[in-house]
mmCIF file of C-alpha atoms in Angstrom:
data_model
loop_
_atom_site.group_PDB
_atom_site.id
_atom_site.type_symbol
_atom_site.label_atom_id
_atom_site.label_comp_id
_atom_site.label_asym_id
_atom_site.label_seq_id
_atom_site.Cartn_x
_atom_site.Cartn_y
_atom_site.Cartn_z
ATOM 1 C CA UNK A 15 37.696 26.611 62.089
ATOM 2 C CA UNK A 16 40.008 24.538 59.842
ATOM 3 C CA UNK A 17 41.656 21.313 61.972
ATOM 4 C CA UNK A 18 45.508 21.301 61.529
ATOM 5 C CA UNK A 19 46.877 18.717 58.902
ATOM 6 C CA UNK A 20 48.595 16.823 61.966
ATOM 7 C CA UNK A 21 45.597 16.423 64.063
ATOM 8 C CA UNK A 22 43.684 18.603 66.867
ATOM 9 C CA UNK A 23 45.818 20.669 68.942
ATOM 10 C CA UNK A 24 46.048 20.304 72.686
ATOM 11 C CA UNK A 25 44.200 23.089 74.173
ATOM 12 C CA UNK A 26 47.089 23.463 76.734
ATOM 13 C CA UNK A 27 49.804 23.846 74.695
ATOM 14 C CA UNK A 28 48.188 27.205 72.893
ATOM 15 C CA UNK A 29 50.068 29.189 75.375
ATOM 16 C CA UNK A 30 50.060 32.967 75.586
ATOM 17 C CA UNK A 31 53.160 34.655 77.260
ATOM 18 C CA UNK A 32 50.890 35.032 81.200
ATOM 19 C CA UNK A 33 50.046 31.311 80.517
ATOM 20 C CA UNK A 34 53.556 30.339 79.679
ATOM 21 C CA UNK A 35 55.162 31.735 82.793
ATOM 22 C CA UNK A 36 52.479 30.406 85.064
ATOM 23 C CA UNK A 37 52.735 27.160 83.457
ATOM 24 C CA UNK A 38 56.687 27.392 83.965
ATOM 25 C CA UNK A 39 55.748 28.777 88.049
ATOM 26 C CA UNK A 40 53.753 25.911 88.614
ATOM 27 C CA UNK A 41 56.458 23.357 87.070
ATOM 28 C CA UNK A 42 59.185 24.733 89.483
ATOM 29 C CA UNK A 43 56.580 25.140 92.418
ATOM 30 C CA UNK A 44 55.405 21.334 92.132
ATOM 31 C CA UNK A 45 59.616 20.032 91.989
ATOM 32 C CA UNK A 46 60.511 22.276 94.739
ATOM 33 C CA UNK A 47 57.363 21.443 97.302
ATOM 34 C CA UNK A 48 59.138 17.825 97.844
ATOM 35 C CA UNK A 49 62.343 20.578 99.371
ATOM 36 C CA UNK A 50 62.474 20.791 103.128
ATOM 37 C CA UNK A 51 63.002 24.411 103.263
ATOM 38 C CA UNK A 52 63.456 25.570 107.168
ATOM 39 C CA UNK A 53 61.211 27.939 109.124
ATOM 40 C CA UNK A 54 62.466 31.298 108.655
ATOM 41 C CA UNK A 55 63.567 30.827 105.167
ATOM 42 C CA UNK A 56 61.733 32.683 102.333
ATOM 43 C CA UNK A 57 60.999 30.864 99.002
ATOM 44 C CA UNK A 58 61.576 33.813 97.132
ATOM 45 C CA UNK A 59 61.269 34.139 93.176
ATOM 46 C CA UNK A 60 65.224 33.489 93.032
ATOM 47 C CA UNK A 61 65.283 30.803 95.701
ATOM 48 C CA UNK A 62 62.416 28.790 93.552
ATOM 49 C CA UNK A 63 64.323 29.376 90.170
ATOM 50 C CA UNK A 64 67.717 28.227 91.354
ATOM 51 C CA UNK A 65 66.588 25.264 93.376
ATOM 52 C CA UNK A 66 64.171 23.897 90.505
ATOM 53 C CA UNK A 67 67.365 24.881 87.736
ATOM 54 C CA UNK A 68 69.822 23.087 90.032
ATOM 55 C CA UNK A 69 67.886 20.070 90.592
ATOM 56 C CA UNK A 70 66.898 19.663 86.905
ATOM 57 C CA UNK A 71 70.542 19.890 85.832
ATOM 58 C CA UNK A 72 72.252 17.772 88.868
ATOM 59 C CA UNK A 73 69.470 14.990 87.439
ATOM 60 C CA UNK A 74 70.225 15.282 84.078
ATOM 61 C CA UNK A 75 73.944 15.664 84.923
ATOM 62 C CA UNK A 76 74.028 19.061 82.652
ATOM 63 C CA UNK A 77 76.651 21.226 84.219
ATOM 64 C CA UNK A 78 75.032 24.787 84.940
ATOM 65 C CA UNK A 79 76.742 27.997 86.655
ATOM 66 C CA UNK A 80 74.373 29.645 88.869
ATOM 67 C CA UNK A 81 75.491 33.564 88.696
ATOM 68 C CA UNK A 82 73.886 36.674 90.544
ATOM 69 C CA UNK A 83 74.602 39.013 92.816
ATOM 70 C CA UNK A 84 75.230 37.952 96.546
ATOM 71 C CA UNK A 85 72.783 37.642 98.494
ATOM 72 C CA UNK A 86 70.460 35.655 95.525
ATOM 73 C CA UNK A 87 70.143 32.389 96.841
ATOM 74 C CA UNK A 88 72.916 30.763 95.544
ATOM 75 C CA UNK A 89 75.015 29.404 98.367
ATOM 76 C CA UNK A 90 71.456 28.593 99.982
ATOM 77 C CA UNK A 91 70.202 26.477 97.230
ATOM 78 C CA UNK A 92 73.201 24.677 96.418
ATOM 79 C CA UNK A 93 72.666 23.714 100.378
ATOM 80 C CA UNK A 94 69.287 22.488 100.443
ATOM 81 C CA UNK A 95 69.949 20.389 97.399
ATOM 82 C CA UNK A 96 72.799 19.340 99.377
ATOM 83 C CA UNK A 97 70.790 18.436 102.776
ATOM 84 C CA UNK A 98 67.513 17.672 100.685
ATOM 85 C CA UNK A 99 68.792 14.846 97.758
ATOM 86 C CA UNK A 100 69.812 11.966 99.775
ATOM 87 C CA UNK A 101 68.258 8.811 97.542
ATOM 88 C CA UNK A 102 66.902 6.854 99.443
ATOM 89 C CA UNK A 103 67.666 8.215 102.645
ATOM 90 C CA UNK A 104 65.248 11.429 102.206
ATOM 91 C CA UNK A 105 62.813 12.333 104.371
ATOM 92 C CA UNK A 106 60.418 13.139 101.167
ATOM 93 C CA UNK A 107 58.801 9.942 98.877
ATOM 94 C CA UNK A 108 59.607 11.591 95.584
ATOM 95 C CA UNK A 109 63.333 12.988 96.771
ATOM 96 C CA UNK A 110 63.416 8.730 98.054
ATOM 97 C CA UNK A 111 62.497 7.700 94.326
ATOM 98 C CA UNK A 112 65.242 9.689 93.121
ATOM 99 C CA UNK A 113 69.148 9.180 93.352
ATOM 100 C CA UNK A 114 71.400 10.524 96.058
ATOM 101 C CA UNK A 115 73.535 13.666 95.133
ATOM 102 C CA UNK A 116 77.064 14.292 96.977
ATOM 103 C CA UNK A 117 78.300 17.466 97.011
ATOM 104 C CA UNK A 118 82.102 17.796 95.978
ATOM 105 C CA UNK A 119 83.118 21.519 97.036
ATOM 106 C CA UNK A 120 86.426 23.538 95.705
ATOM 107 C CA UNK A 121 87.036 27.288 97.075
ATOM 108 C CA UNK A 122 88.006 29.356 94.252
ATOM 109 C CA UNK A 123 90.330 32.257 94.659
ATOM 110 C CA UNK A 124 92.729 34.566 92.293
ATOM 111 C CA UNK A 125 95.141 32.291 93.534
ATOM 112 C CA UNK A 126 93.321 29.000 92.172
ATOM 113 C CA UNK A 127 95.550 26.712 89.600
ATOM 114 C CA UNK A 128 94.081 24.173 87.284
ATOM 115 C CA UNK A 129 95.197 21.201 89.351
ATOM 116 C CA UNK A 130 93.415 22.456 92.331
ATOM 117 C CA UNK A 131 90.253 22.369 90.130
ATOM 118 C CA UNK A 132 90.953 18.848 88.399
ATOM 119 C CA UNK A 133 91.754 17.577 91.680
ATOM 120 C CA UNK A 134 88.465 18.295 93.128
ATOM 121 C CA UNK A 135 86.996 16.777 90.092
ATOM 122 C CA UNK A 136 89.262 13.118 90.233
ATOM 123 C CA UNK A 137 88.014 13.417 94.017
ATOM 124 C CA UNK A 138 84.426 13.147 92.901
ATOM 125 C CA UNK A 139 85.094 10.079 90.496
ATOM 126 C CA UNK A 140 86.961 8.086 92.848
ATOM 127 C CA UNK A 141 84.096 8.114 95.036
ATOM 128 C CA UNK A 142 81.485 7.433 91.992
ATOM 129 C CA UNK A 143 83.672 4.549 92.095
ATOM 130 C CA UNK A 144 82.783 3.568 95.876
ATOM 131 C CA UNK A 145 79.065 4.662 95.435
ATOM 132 C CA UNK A 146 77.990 4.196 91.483
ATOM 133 C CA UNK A 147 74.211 5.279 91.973
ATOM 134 C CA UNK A 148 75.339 8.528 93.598
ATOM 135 C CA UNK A 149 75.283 11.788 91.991
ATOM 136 C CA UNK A 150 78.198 13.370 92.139
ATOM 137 C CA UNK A 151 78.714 17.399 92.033
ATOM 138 C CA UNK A 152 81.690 19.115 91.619
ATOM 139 C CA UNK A 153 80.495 23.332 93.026
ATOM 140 C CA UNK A 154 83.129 25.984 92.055
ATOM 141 C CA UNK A 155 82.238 28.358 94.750
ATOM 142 C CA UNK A 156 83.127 31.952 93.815
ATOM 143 C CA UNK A 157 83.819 30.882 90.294
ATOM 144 C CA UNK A 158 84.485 34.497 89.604
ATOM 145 C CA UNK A 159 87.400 34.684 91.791
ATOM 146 C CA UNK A 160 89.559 31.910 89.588
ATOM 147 C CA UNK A 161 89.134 34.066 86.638
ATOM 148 C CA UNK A 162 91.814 36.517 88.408
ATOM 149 C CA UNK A 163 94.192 34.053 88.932
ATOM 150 C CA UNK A 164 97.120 34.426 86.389
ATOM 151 C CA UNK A 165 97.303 30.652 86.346
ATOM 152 C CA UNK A 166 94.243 30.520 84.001
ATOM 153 C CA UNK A 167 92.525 27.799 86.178
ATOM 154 C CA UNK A 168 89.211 27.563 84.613
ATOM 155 C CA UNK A 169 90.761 26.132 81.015
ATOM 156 C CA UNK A 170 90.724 22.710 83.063
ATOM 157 C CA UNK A 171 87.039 22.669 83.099
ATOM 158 C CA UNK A 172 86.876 22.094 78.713
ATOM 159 C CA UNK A 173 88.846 18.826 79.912
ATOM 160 C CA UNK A 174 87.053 17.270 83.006
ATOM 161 C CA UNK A 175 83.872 17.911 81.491
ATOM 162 C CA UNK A 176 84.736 16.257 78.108
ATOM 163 C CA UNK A 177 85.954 13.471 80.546
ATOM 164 C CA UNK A 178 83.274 12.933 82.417
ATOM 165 C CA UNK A 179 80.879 12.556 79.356
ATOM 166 C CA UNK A 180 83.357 10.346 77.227
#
């Protein structure tokens, strides 16, 4: 067998499509394990995906909609992140190495305006202000339910979220 010009390959990395998802499985599995997930509550395939997808993005401050049909987790996850990621305050050693995450929530309706939207998002900077190694998440609940409003709410989100990476 001829060696690659660049060197030996890892023998992990020659991954298969079965070996790619477990690989992926095990990568959410290990993330979500440090999640405090109540008796009672099932850590179904869409419970693991949207907890490890939310985490990942709220730490890498990449702004992600979480869509599906109710009754897929959403609402859930988006609370144990909530009750889970408090910095230093956690209950867990790796959620205590990592920062804190506060939770800035706007209802959306068909009656939602822009400046409803922007002002949830200037409420979440002025407390980044007050606490500078938190986190902060802005969560459009019912996202949906702006994009009947007439007032064309969601067009605010191109400028808050150029904002907040300027």
């Amino acid at each position: 067998k001829k060696e690659p010009k660049y060197g030996p390959r890892c023998q992990w990395l020659e991954l298969n499509a079965d070996r790619f998802s477990k690989v992926i499985d095990q990568v959410m599995r290990d993330f979500v394990e440090h999640i405090n997930i109540p008796e009672g509550i099932a850590l179904n395939e869409a419970l693991l995906e949207n907890l490890f997808m939310i985490m990942v993005s709220i730490l890498n401050k990449i702004p992600i909609f979480v869509v599906g049909k109710p009754g897929t987790s959403k609402s859930l996850a988006m609370g144990l992140i909530q009750a889970n990621m408090n910095g230093e305050a956690s209950e867990n050693a790796f959620l205590r190495s990592l920062p804190p995450v506060d939770i800035f929530s706007y209802q959306c309706s068909p009656l939602s305006t822009s400046d409803g939207i922007e002002q949830a998002f200037q409420a979440a900077a002025r407390y980044k202000l007050s606490a500078p190694d938190t986190i902060c998440v802005v969560l459009l609940d019912e996202v949906g339910l702006a994009e009947q409003s007439p007032h064309l709410p969601l067009k605010v989100l191109h400028k808050v979220l150029d904002e907040d990476h300027e």
